[in-house]
PDB file of C-alpha atoms in Angstrom:
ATOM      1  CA  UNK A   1     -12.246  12.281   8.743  1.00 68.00           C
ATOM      2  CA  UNK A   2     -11.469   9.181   6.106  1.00 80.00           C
ATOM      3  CA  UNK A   3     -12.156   5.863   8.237  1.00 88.00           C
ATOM      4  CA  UNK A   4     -11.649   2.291   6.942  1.00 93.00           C
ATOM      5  CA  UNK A   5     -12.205  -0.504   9.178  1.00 95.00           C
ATOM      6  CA  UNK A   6     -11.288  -4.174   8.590  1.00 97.00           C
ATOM      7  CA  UNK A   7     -12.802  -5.710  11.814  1.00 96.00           C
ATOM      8  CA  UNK A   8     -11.401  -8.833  11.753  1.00 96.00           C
ATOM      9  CA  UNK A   9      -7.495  -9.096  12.366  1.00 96.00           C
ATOM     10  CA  UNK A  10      -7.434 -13.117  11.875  1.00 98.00           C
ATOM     11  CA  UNK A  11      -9.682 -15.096   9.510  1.00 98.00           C
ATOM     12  CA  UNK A  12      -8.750 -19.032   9.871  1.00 97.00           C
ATOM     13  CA  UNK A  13     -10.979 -20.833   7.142  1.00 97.00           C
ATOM     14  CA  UNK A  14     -10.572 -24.448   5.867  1.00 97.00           C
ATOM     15  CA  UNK A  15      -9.513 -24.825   2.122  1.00 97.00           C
ATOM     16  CA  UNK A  16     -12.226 -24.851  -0.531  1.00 97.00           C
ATOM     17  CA  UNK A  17     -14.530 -22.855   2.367  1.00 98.00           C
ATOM     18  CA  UNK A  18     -15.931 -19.132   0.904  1.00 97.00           C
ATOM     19  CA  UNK A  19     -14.256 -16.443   2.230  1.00 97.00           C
ATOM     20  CA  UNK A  20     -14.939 -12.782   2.644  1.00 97.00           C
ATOM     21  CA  UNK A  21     -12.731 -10.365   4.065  1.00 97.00           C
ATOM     22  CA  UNK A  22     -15.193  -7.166   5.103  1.00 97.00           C
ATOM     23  CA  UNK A  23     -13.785  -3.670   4.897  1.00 96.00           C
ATOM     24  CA  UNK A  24     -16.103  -0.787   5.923  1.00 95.00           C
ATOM     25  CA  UNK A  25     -14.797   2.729   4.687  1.00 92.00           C
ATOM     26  CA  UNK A  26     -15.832   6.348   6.086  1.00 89.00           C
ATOM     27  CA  UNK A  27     -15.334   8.831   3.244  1.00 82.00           C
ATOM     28  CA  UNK A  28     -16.389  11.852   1.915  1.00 77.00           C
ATOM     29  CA  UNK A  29     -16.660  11.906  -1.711  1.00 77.00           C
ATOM     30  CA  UNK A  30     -16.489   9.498  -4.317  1.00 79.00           C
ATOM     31  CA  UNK A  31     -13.399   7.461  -3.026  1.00 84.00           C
ATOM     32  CA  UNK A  32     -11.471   4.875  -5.197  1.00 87.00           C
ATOM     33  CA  UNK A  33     -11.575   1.607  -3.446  1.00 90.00           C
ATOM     34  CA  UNK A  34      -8.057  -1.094  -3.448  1.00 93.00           C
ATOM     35  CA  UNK A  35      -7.075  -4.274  -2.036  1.00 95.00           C
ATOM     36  CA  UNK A  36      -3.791  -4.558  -1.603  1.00 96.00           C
ATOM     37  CA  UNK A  37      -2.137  -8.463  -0.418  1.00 97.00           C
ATOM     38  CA  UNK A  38       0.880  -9.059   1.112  1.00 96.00           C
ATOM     39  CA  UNK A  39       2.682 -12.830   0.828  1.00 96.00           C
ATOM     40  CA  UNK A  40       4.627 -14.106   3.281  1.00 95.00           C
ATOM     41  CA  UNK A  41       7.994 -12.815   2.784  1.00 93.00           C
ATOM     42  CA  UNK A  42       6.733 -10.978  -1.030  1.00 95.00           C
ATOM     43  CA  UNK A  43       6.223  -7.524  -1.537  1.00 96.00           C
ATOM     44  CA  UNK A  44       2.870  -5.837  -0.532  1.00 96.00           C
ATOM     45  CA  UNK A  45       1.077  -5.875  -4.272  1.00 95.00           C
ATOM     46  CA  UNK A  46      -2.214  -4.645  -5.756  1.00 94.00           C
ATOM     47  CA  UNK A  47      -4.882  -7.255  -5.748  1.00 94.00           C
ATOM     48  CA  UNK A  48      -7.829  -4.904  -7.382  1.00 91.00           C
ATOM     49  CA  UNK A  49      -9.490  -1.869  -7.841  1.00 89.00           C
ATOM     50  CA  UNK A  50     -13.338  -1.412  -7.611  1.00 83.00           C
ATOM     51  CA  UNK A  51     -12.943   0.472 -10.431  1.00 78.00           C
ATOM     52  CA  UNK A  52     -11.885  -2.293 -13.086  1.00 77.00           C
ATOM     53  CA  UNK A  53     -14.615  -4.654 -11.656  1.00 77.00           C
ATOM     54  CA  UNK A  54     -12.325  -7.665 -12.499  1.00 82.00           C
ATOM     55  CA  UNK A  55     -11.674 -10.892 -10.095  1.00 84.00           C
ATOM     56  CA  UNK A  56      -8.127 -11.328  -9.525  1.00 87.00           C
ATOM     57  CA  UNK A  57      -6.846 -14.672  -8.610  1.00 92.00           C
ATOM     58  CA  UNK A  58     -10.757 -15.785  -8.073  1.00 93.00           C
ATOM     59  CA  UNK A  59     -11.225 -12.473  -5.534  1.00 94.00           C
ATOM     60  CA  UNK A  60     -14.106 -10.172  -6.210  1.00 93.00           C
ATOM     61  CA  UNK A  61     -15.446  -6.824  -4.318  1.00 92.00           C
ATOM     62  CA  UNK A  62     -18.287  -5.112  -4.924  1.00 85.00           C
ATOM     63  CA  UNK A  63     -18.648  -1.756  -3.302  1.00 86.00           C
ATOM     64  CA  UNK A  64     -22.110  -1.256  -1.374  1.00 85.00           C
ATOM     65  CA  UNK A  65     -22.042   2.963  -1.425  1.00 80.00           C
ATOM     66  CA  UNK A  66     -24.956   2.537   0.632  1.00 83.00           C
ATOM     67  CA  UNK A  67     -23.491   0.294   3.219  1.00 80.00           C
ATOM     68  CA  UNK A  68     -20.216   2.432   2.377  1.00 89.00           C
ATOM     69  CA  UNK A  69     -18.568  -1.230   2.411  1.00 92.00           C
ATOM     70  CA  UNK A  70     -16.147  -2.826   0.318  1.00 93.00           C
ATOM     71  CA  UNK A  71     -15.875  -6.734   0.801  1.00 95.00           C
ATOM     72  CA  UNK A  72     -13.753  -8.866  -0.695  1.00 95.00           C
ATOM     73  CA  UNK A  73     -14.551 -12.132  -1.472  1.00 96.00           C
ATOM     74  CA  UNK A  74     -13.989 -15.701  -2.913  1.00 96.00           C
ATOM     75  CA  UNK A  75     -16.138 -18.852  -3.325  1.00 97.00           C
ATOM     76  CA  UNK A  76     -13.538 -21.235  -2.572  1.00 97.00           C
ATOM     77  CA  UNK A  77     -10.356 -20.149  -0.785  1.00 97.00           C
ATOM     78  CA  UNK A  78      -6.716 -22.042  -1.177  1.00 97.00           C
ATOM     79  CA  UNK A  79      -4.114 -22.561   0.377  1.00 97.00           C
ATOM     80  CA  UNK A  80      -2.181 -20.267  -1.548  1.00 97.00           C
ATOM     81  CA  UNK A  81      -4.362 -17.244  -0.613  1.00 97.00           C
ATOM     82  CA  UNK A  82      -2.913 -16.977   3.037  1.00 98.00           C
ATOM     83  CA  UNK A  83      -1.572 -13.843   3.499  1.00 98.00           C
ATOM     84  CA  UNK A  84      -2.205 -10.479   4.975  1.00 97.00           C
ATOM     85  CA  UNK A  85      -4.995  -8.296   3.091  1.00 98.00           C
ATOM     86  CA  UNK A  86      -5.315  -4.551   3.476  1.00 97.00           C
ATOM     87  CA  UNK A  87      -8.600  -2.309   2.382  1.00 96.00           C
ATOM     88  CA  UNK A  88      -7.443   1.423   1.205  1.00 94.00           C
ATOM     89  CA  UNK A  89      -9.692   3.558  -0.398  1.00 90.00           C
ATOM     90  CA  UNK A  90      -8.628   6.805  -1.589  1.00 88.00           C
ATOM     91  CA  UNK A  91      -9.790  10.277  -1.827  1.00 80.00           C
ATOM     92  CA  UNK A  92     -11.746  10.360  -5.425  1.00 67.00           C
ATOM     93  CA  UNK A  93      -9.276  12.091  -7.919  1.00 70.00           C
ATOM     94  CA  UNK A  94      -6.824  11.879  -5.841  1.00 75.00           C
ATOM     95  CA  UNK A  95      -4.370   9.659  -4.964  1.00 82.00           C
ATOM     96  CA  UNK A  96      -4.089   9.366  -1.276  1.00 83.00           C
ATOM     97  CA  UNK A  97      -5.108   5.939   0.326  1.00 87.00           C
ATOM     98  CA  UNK A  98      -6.339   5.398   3.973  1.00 90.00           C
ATOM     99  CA  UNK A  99      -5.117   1.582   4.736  1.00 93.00           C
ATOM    100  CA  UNK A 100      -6.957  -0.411   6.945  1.00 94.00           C
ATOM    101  CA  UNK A 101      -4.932  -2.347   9.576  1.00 96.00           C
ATOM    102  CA  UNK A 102      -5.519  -5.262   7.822  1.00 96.00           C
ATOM    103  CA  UNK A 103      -6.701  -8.931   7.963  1.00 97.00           C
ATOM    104  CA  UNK A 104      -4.626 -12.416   8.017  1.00 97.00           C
ATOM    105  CA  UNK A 105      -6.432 -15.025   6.155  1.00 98.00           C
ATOM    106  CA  UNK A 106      -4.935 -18.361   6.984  1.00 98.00           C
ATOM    107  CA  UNK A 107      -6.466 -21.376   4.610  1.00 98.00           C
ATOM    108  CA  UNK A 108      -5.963 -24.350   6.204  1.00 97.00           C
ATOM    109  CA  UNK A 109      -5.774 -27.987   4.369  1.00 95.00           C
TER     110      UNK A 109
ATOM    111  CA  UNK B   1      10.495  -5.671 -16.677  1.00 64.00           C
ATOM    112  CA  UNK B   2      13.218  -5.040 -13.907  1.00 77.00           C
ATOM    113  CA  UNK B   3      11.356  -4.281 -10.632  1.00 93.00           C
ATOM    114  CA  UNK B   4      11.018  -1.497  -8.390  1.00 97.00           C
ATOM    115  CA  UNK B   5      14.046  -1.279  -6.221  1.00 97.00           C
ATOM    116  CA  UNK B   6      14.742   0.498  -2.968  1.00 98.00           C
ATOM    117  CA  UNK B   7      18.285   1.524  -1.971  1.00 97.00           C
ATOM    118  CA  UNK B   8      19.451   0.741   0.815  1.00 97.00           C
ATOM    119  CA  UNK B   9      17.729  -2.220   2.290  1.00 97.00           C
ATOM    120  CA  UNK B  10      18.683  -1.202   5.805  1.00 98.00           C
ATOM    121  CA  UNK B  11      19.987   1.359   7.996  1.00 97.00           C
ATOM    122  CA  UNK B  12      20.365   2.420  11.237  1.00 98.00           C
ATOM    123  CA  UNK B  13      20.630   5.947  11.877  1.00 98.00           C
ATOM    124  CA  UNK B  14      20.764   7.809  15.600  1.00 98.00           C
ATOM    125  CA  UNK B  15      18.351  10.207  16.657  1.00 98.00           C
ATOM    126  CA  UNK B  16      18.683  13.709  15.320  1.00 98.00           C
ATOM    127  CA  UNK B  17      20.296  12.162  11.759  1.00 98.00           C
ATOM    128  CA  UNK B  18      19.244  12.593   8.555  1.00 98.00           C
ATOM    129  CA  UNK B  19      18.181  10.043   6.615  1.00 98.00           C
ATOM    130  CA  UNK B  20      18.071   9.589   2.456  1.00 98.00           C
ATOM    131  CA  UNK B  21      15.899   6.286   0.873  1.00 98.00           C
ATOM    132  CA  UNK B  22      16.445   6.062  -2.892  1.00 98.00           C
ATOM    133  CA  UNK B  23      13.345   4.036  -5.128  1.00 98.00           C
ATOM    134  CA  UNK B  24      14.205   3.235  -8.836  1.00 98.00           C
ATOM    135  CA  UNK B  25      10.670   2.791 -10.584  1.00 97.00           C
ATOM    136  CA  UNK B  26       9.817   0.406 -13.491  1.00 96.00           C
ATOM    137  CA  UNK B  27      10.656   1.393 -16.463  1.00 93.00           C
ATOM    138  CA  UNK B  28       7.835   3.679 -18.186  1.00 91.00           C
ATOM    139  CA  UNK B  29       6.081   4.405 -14.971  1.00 93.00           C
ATOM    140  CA  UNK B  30       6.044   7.887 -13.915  1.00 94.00           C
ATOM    141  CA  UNK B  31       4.110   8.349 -10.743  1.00 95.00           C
ATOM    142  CA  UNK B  32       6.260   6.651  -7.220  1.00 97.00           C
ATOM    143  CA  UNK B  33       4.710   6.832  -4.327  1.00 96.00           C
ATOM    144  CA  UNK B  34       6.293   6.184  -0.635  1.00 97.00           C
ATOM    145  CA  UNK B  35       4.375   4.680   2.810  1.00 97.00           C
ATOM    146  CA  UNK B  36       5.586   3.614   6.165  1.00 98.00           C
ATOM    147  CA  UNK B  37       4.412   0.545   7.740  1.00 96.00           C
ATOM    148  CA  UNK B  38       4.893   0.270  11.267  1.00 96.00           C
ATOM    149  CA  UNK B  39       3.662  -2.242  13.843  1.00 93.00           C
ATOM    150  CA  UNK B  40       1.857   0.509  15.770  1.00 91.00           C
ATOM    151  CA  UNK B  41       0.306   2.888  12.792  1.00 92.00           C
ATOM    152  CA  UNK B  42       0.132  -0.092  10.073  1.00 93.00           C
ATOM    153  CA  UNK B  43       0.360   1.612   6.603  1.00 95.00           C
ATOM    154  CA  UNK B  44       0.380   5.147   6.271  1.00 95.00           C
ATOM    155  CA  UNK B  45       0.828   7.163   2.683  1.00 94.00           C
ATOM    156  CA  UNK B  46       3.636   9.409   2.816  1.00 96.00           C
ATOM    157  CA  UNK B  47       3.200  11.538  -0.743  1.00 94.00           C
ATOM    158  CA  UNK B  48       3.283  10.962  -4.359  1.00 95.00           C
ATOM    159  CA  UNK B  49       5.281  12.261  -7.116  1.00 96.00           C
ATOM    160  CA  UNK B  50       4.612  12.559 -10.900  1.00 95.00           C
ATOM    161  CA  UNK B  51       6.881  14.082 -13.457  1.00 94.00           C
ATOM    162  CA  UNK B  52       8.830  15.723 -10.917  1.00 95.00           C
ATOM    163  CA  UNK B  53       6.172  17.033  -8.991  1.00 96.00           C
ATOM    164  CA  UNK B  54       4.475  16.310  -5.797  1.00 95.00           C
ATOM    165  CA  UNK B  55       1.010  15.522  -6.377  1.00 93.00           C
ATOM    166  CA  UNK B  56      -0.512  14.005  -3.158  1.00 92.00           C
ATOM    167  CA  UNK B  57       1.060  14.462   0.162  1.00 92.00           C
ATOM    168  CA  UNK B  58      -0.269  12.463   3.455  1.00 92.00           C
ATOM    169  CA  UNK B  59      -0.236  13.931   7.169  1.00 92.00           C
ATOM    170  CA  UNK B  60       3.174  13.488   8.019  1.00 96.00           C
ATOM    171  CA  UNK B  61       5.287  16.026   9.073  1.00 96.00           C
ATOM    172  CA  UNK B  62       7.870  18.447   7.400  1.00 96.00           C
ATOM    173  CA  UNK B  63      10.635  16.571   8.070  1.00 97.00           C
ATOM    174  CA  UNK B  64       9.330  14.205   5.481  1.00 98.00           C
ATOM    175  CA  UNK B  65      10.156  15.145   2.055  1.00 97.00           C
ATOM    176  CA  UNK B  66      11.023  13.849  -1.014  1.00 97.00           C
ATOM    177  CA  UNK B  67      11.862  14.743  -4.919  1.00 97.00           C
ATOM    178  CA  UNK B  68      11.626  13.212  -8.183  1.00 98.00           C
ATOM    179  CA  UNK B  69      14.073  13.241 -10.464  1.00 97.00           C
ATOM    180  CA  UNK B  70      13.831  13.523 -14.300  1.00 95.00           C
ATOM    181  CA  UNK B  71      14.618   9.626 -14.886  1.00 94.00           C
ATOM    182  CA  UNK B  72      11.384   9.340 -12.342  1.00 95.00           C
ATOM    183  CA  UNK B  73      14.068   7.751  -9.591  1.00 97.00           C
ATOM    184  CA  UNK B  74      12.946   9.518  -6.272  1.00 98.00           C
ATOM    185  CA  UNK B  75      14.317  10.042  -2.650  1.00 98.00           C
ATOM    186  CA  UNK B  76      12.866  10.818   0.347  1.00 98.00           C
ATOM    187  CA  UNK B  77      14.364  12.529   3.225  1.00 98.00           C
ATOM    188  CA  UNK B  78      13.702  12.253   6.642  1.00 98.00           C
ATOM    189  CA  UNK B  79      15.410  15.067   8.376  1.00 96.00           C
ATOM    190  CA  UNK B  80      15.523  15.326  11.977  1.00 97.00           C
ATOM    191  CA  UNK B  81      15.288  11.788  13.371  1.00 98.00           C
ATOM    192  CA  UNK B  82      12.917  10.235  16.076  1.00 97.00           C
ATOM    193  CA  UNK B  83      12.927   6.716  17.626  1.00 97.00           C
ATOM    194  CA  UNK B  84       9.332   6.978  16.282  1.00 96.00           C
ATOM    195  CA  UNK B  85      10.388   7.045  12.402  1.00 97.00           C
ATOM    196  CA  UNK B  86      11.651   3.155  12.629  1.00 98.00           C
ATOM    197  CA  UNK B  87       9.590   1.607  10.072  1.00 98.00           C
ATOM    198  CA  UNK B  88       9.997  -0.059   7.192  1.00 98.00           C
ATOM    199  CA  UNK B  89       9.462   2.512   4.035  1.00 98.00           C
ATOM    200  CA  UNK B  90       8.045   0.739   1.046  1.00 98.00           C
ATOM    201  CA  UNK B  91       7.694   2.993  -2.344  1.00 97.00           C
ATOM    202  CA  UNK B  92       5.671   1.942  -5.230  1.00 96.00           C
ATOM    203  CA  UNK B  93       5.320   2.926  -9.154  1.00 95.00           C
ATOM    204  CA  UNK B  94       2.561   2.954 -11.095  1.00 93.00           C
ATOM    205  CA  UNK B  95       0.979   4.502 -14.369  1.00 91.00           C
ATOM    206  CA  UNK B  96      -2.507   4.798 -15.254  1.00 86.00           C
ATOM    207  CA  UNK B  97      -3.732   4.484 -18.571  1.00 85.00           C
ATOM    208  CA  UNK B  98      -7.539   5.057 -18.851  1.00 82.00           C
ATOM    209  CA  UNK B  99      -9.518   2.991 -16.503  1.00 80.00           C
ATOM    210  CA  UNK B 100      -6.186   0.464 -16.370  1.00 83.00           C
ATOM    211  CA  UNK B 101      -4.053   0.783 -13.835  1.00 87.00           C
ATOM    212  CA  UNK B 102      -0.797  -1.022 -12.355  1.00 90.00           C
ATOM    213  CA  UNK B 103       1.126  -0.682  -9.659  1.00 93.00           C
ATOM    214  CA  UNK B 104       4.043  -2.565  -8.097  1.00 95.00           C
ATOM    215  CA  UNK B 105       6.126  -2.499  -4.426  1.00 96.00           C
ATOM    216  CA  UNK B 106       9.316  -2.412  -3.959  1.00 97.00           C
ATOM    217  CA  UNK B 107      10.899  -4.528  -1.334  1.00 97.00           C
ATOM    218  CA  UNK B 108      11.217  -1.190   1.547  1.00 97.00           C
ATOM    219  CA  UNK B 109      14.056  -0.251   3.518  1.00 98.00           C
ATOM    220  CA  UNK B 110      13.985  -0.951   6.572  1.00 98.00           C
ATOM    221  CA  UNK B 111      15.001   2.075   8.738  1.00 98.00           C
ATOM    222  CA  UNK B 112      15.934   1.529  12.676  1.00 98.00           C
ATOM    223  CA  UNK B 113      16.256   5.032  14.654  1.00 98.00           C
ATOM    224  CA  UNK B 114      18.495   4.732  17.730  1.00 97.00           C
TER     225      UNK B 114
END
């Protein structure tokens, strides 16, 4: 069975503190991997795709296949990065994402 | 570009109703997908459409459907109510072009079963 796990619900860290959000995935296949973010009171929206290997908004993630893991992460977090962060990989070739339950980064001043 | 849009914001439907949630995509984007987000199950992928077709469907139950229309506007029906299908139903467009991909939310409907 496809199994993503984001084991921390709550991340407090102090602004300009590195953060990493872990996400471990359980998948058979070559799975895409997402983070999605969701702002307080915005629409859920696509942070990035392991695929495009890009940093988004100073957010990385480098998949480990071996460690089947998919961390996202950021050298120094802001204020403006509170919010709630989900993990979803997806079946390879196919679109059909498994979201984790998701983590709460809170940045505090 | 106008955004995705989700008609109607909210209802409240009794159990054993039928239910209809309209998503208007972005302009160009052909694949809209829906998901349910509740409190208990978090975010779950409902299906995917593309040209009119269903592409990728997740494990939800018949009840669920939905259709695409040629204008790429879908519905989705949820026929049959249960308390259990309160949630609040987000759909999303996208289009892929290569390796680049994009994909945008719209606001949900938020759906209350009685």
């Amino acid at each position: 069975a496809q199994r993503v796990t984001q084991p921390e619900k709550l991340l407090s860290v102090f602004k300009g503190a590195p953060v990493e959000l872990k996400c471990n995935y359980s998948y058979s296949g070559s799975p895409e991997l997402f983070w999605y973010v969701q702002y307080s009171r915005q629409r859920l929206q696509l942070l990035l795709r392991h695929i495009s290997r890009e940093s988004i908004k100073g957010f990385t993630a480098d998949l480990n296949k071996g460690e089947t893991s998919f961390h996202l992460k950021k050298p120094f977090a802001q204020e403006e990065d509170s919010a709630m962060y989900y993990c979803a990989p997806s079946s390879g070739g196919s679109y059909i994402p498994t979201f984790g339950r998701g983590t709460s980064l809170i940045v505090h001043p | 570009k106008a955004g995705v849009t989700q008609t109607p914001r909210y209802l409240i439907k009794t159990r054993g109703q039928q239910v209809t949630l309209s998503c208007s995509p972005i302009s160009g984007h052909r694949s809209v997908s829906w998901y349910q987000q509740t409190p208990g199950q978090g975010l779950q992928f409902l299906f995917e459409y593309f040209s009119e077709t269903q592409r990728n469907k997740g494990n939800f139950p018949g009840r669920f459907s939905g259709r695409q229309f040629s204008n790429s506007r879908s519905e989705m029906n949820v026929s049959t109510l249960e308390l259990g299908d309160s949630a609040l139903y987000l759909c999303a467009s996208s289009q892929r072009q290569g390796t680049s991909y994009e994909q945008y939310f719209g606001p949900g409907t938020r759906l209350t079963v009685t």
